[in-house]
mmCIF file of C-alpha atoms in Angstrom:
data_model
loop_
_atom_site.group_PDB
_atom_site.id
_atom_site.type_symbol
_atom_site.label_atom_id
_atom_site.label_comp_id
_atom_site.label_asym_id
_atom_site.label_seq_id
_atom_site.Cartn_x
_atom_site.Cartn_y
_atom_site.Cartn_z
ATOM 1 C CA UNK L 1 8.421 12.229 8.161
ATOM 2 C CA UNK L 2 9.313 14.212 10.884
ATOM 3 C CA UNK L 3 12.875 15.061 11.441
ATOM 4 C CA UNK L 4 14.279 15.279 15.060
ATOM 5 C CA UNK L 5 17.480 17.263 16.190
ATOM 6 C CA UNK L 6 20.607 15.199 16.477
ATOM 7 C CA UNK L 7 21.213 13.636 19.271
ATOM 8 C CA UNK L 8 24.738 15.419 19.383
ATOM 9 C CA UNK L 9 23.564 18.267 18.855
ATOM 10 C CA UNK L 10 21.358 18.224 21.916
ATOM 11 C CA UNK L 11 23.972 16.597 24.288
ATOM 12 C CA UNK L 12 26.145 19.891 23.344
ATOM 13 C CA UNK L 13 23.276 22.263 24.192
ATOM 14 C CA UNK L 14 23.048 20.507 27.585
ATOM 15 C CA UNK L 15 26.863 20.152 28.580
ATOM 16 C CA UNK L 16 28.155 23.521 26.993
ATOM 17 C CA UNK L 17 26.743 25.829 29.802
ATOM 18 C CA UNK L 18 27.942 23.384 32.440
ATOM 19 C CA UNK L 19 31.256 22.675 31.325
ATOM 20 C CA UNK L 20 32.238 26.246 30.328
ATOM 21 C CA UNK L 21 30.823 28.060 33.976
ATOM 22 C CA UNK L 22 32.944 25.248 35.616
ATOM 23 C CA UNK L 23 36.000 26.222 33.554
ATOM 24 C CA UNK L 24 35.442 29.694 33.932
ATOM 25 C CA UNK L 25 34.226 29.750 37.597
ATOM 26 C CA UNK L 26 37.477 31.496 38.782
ATOM 27 C CA UNK L 27 37.904 34.018 36.074
ATOM 28 C CA UNK L 28 36.854 37.588 35.847
ATOM 29 C CA UNK L 29 33.355 38.711 35.533
ATOM 30 C CA UNK L 30 34.168 40.206 32.265
ATOM 31 C CA UNK L 31 35.100 36.766 31.055
ATOM 32 C CA UNK L 32 31.683 35.329 32.559
ATOM 33 C CA UNK L 33 29.664 37.803 30.612
ATOM 34 C CA UNK L 34 31.362 37.188 27.445
ATOM 35 C CA UNK L 35 30.751 33.839 27.623
ATOM 36 C CA UNK L 36 27.220 34.550 28.484
ATOM 37 C CA UNK L 37 26.971 36.641 25.568
ATOM 38 C CA UNK L 38 28.389 33.425 23.350
ATOM 39 C CA UNK L 39 25.870 30.718 24.926
ATOM 40 C CA UNK L 40 22.645 33.603 24.084
ATOM 41 C CA UNK L 41 24.206 32.920 20.219
ATOM 42 C CA UNK L 42 24.546 29.539 20.468
ATOM 43 C CA UNK L 43 21.152 29.008 21.793
ATOM 44 C CA UNK L 44 19.678 31.614 19.263
ATOM 45 C CA UNK L 45 21.296 29.535 16.534
ATOM 46 C CA UNK L 46 20.101 26.443 17.890
ATOM 47 C CA UNK L 47 16.699 27.493 17.609
ATOM 48 C CA UNK L 48 16.993 28.719 14.315
ATOM 49 C CA UNK L 49 18.129 24.970 13.479
ATOM 50 C CA UNK L 50 14.950 23.855 15.316
ATOM 51 C CA UNK L 51 12.833 26.189 13.446
ATOM 52 C CA UNK L 52 13.951 24.953 10.182
ATOM 53 C CA UNK L 53 13.652 21.263 11.096
ATOM 54 C CA UNK L 54 10.054 21.902 12.079
ATOM 55 C CA UNK L 55 9.398 23.349 8.783
ATOM 56 C CA UNK L 56 11.208 20.696 6.614
ATOM 57 C CA UNK L 57 9.095 18.182 8.446
ATOM 58 C CA UNK L 58 5.845 19.744 7.875
ATOM 59 C CA UNK L 59 6.756 20.066 4.421
ATOM 60 C CA UNK L 60 7.556 16.488 4.108
ATOM 61 C CA UNK L 61 4.539 15.481 5.867
ATOM 62 C CA UNK L 62 2.410 17.669 3.294
ATOM 63 C CA UNK L 63 3.959 16.278 0.289
ATOM 64 C CA UNK L 64 3.345 12.792 1.509
ATOM 65 C CA UNK L 65 -0.114 13.353 2.074
ATOM 66 C CA UNK L 66 -0.673 15.102 -1.154
ATOM 67 C CA UNK L 67 1.276 12.387 -3.379
ATOM 68 C CA UNK L 68 -1.007 9.344 -4.828
ATOM 69 C CA UNK L 69 -0.209 6.144 -3.410
ATOM 70 C CA UNK L 70 -1.035 2.948 -5.692
ATOM 71 C CA UNK L 71 -1.163 -0.295 -3.598
ATOM 72 C CA UNK L 72 -2.226 -3.684 -4.951
ATOM 73 C CA UNK L 73 -3.634 -6.287 -2.761
ATOM 74 C CA UNK L 74 -5.885 -9.424 -3.017
ATOM 75 C CA UNK L 75 -8.852 -9.752 -1.079
ATOM 76 C CA UNK L 76 -10.821 -12.591 -0.494
ATOM 77 C CA UNK L 77 -14.713 -13.078 -0.218
ATOM 78 C CA UNK L 78 -16.448 -15.115 2.369
ATOM 79 C CA UNK L 79 -17.257 -17.583 -0.775
ATOM 80 C CA UNK L 80 -13.372 -17.999 -1.222
ATOM 81 C CA UNK L 81 -13.109 -15.668 -4.503
ATOM 82 C CA UNK L 82 -9.765 -13.999 -4.770
ATOM 83 C CA UNK L 83 -9.607 -10.473 -6.213
ATOM 84 C CA UNK L 84 -6.509 -8.630 -7.547
ATOM 85 C CA UNK L 85 -7.278 -4.861 -6.308
ATOM 86 C CA UNK L 86 -5.535 -1.991 -7.415
ATOM 87 C CA UNK L 87 -6.007 1.036 -5.159
ATOM 88 C CA UNK L 88 -5.036 4.721 -4.735
ATOM 89 C CA UNK L 89 -4.871 5.436 -1.033
ATOM 90 C CA UNK L 90 -3.209 8.603 -1.757
ATOM 91 C CA UNK L 91 -3.950 12.482 -1.889
ATOM 92 C CA UNK L 92 -4.005 13.085 -5.618
ATOM 93 C CA UNK L 93 -4.004 11.407 -8.697
ATOM 94 C CA UNK L 94 -2.044 8.292 -10.038
ATOM 95 C CA UNK L 95 -1.367 8.643 -13.953
ATOM 96 C CA UNK L 96 0.048 6.093 -16.445
ATOM 97 C CA UNK L 97 0.034 3.099 -13.901
ATOM 98 C CA UNK L 98 2.078 -0.063 -15.235
ATOM 99 C CA UNK L 99 2.039 -3.285 -13.215
ATOM 100 C CA UNK L 100 4.966 -6.208 -13.519
ATOM 101 C CA UNK L 101 3.998 -9.687 -11.791
ATOM 102 C CA UNK L 102 7.242 -11.817 -10.795
ATOM 103 C CA UNK L 103 5.979 -14.619 -11.009
ATOM 104 C CA UNK L 104 2.826 -14.175 -12.538
ATOM 105 C CA UNK L 105 -0.416 -15.504 -10.748
ATOM 106 C CA UNK L 106 -3.025 -17.437 -12.913
ATOM 107 C CA UNK L 107 -6.432 -17.371 -12.855
ATOM 108 C CA UNK L 108 -8.963 -20.226 -12.787
ATOM 109 C CA UNK L 109 -8.601 -21.084 -16.057
ATOM 110 C CA UNK L 110 -4.670 -21.285 -15.932
ATOM 111 C CA UNK L 111 -4.321 -18.122 -17.943
ATOM 112 C CA UNK L 112 -1.420 -15.716 -16.395
ATOM 113 C CA UNK L 113 -2.850 -12.631 -14.913
ATOM 114 C CA UNK L 114 -0.358 -10.391 -16.593
ATOM 115 C CA UNK L 115 -1.683 -11.545 -19.893
ATOM 116 C CA UNK L 116 -5.131 -10.105 -19.028
ATOM 117 C CA UNK L 117 -5.891 -7.014 -21.073
ATOM 118 C CA UNK L 118 -6.164 -5.380 -18.207
ATOM 119 C CA UNK L 119 -3.025 -5.324 -17.391
ATOM 120 C CA UNK L 120 -1.024 -5.554 -20.653
ATOM 121 C CA UNK L 121 -1.193 -1.904 -21.130
ATOM 122 C CA UNK L 122 -0.663 1.369 -19.100
ATOM 123 C CA UNK L 123 -3.750 2.283 -17.019
ATOM 124 C CA UNK L 124 -4.237 5.870 -17.798
ATOM 125 C CA UNK L 125 -5.761 7.421 -14.299
ATOM 126 C CA UNK L 126 -6.497 6.356 -11.069
ATOM 127 C CA UNK L 127 -8.039 9.297 -8.565
ATOM 128 C CA UNK L 128 -7.618 9.299 -4.783
ATOM 129 C CA UNK L 129 -10.521 6.478 -3.270
ATOM 130 C CA UNK L 130 -10.684 4.850 -6.688
ATOM 131 C CA UNK L 131 -9.971 0.917 -7.117
ATOM 132 C CA UNK L 132 -9.778 -1.385 -9.736
ATOM 133 C CA UNK L 133 -10.567 -4.910 -8.879
ATOM 134 C CA UNK L 134 -10.484 -8.326 -10.798
ATOM 135 C CA UNK L 135 -11.826 -11.788 -9.629
ATOM 136 C CA UNK L 136 -9.270 -14.065 -10.843
ATOM 137 C CA UNK L 137 -9.205 -16.846 -8.482
ATOM 138 C CA UNK L 138 -10.353 -19.153 -5.499
ATOM 139 C CA UNK L 139 -8.662 -19.561 -2.444
ATOM 140 C CA UNK L 140 -8.401 -23.241 -1.741
ATOM 141 C CA UNK L 141 -6.869 -23.452 -5.483
ATOM 142 C CA UNK L 142 -3.621 -22.226 -3.902
ATOM 143 C CA UNK L 143 -3.159 -25.868 -2.606
ATOM 144 C CA UNK L 144 -2.210 -26.762 -6.306
ATOM 145 C CA UNK L 145 1.695 -26.927 -7.389
ATOM 146 C CA UNK L 146 1.229 -24.768 -10.770
ATOM 147 C CA UNK L 147 -1.074 -21.905 -8.896
ATOM 148 C CA UNK L 148 1.768 -19.300 -7.470
ATOM 149 C CA UNK L 149 0.569 -18.377 -4.083
ATOM 150 C CA UNK L 150 3.293 -16.061 -3.702
ATOM 151 C CA UNK L 151 4.442 -13.087 -5.996
ATOM 152 C CA UNK L 152 5.858 -9.816 -6.043
ATOM 153 C CA UNK L 153 4.041 -6.763 -8.102
ATOM 154 C CA UNK L 154 6.161 -3.741 -9.260
ATOM 155 C CA UNK L 155 3.953 -0.694 -9.858
ATOM 156 C CA UNK L 156 5.225 2.193 -11.775
ATOM 157 C CA UNK L 157 3.084 5.180 -11.443
ATOM 158 C CA UNK L 158 3.208 9.183 -12.177
ATOM 159 C CA UNK L 159 1.775 11.910 -9.907
ATOM 160 C CA UNK L 160 2.184 15.489 -9.664
ATOM 161 C CA UNK L 161 5.149 15.312 -12.589
ATOM 162 C CA UNK L 162 7.381 12.527 -10.000
ATOM 163 C CA UNK L 163 7.870 9.231 -11.212
ATOM 164 C CA UNK L 164 7.351 6.735 -8.292
ATOM 165 C CA UNK L 165 8.457 3.067 -8.345
ATOM 166 C CA UNK L 166 7.312 0.553 -5.638
ATOM 167 C CA UNK L 167 7.498 -3.327 -5.188
ATOM 168 C CA UNK L 168 4.831 -5.192 -2.972
ATOM 169 C CA UNK L 169 4.972 -8.713 -2.021
ATOM 170 C CA UNK L 170 2.008 -10.506 -2.166
ATOM 171 C CA UNK L 171 1.553 -13.870 0.195
ATOM 172 C CA UNK L 172 -1.582 -16.042 -0.677
ATOM 173 C CA UNK L 173 -0.690 -19.161 0.738
ATOM 174 C CA UNK L 174 -2.868 -18.587 4.033
ATOM 175 C CA UNK L 175 -5.635 -19.443 1.635
ATOM 176 C CA UNK L 176 -4.783 -22.925 0.849
ATOM 177 C CA UNK L 177 -6.893 -24.819 3.108
ATOM 178 C CA UNK L 178 -9.692 -22.633 2.673
ATOM 179 C CA UNK L 179 -12.735 -24.481 1.994
ATOM 180 C CA UNK L 180 -16.398 -23.383 0.600
ATOM 181 C CA UNK L 181 -18.766 -22.091 2.750
ATOM 182 C CA UNK L 182 -22.133 -24.453 2.867
ATOM 183 C CA UNK L 183 -24.939 -22.458 0.793
ATOM 184 C CA UNK L 184 -27.491 -20.678 2.663
ATOM 185 C CA UNK L 185 -30.808 -21.811 2.666
ATOM 186 C CA UNK L 186 -31.772 -18.897 0.238
ATOM 187 C CA UNK L 187 -29.553 -19.978 -1.997
ATOM 188 C CA UNK L 188 -30.407 -23.786 -1.712
ATOM 189 C CA UNK L 189 -34.129 -22.418 -2.884
ATOM 190 C CA UNK L 190 -32.820 -20.294 -5.351
ATOM 191 C CA UNK L 191 -30.955 -23.462 -6.872
ATOM 192 C CA UNK L 192 -33.641 -25.989 -6.501
ATOM 193 C CA UNK L 193 -36.389 -23.321 -8.251
ATOM 194 C CA UNK L 194 -33.903 -22.923 -11.453
ATOM 195 C CA UNK L 195 -33.609 -26.540 -11.569
ATOM 196 C CA UNK L 196 -37.806 -26.925 -11.489
ATOM 197 C CA UNK L 197 -38.103 -24.000 -14.489
ATOM 198 C CA UNK L 198 -35.157 -25.987 -16.314
ATOM 199 C CA UNK L 199 -37.259 -29.227 -16.162
ATOM 200 C CA UNK L 200 -40.537 -27.503 -17.077
ATOM 201 C CA UNK L 201 -38.516 -26.565 -20.063
ATOM 202 C CA UNK L 202 -37.478 -29.672 -21.084
ATOM 203 C CA UNK L 203 -41.003 -31.212 -20.582
ATOM 204 C CA UNK L 204 -42.630 -28.423 -22.594
ATOM 205 C CA UNK L 205 -40.102 -29.104 -25.192
ATOM 206 C CA UNK L 206 -40.883 -32.586 -25.444
ATOM 207 C CA UNK L 207 -44.763 -32.165 -25.186
ATOM 208 C CA UNK L 208 -43.989 -29.807 -28.359
ATOM 209 C CA UNK L 209 -42.313 -32.620 -30.360
ATOM 210 C CA UNK L 210 -45.000 -35.298 -29.648
#
């Protein structure tokens, strides 16, 4: 994160010469010369502080770009399928990733997501750009009172010797009124073909028994 020079320091740098020369306007040239030297020293120090702040900001931005960033979210498909996704959007690998849900969302079988084997133990590694995606719910089910639609996910992980702990709030209540889209013509034909195959199999069984 970039750091700016403090406002009071900028104000002092602007006012100091004006006030000083106003006071010293009626004094001797030697005093004016001494004051000008003092101002030059002050501005040299100010320039040094500015350069230090710029270097510090650049180093912080470089560290931010190179650190791992593990983000949980819940994307939804056009068929109302809701996935829990964990993605490393940072610039280095994340290690020993653990998740804590509060409260735990539940899957379409009513099982808490926190009880899933995927989240029972630490995830060893997520490389930059890598993601884990788990289908766990249908969007329209979030209208049910026993299906939590809002929950917090606490993510703890390690990267380059640094421990990170972050919490994200996920709100899926916007999906409560979502309905399933109508099947496409291709999906309808596939369903009919499957039914015909099943009917044929049943007929062949009956013929075989006759």
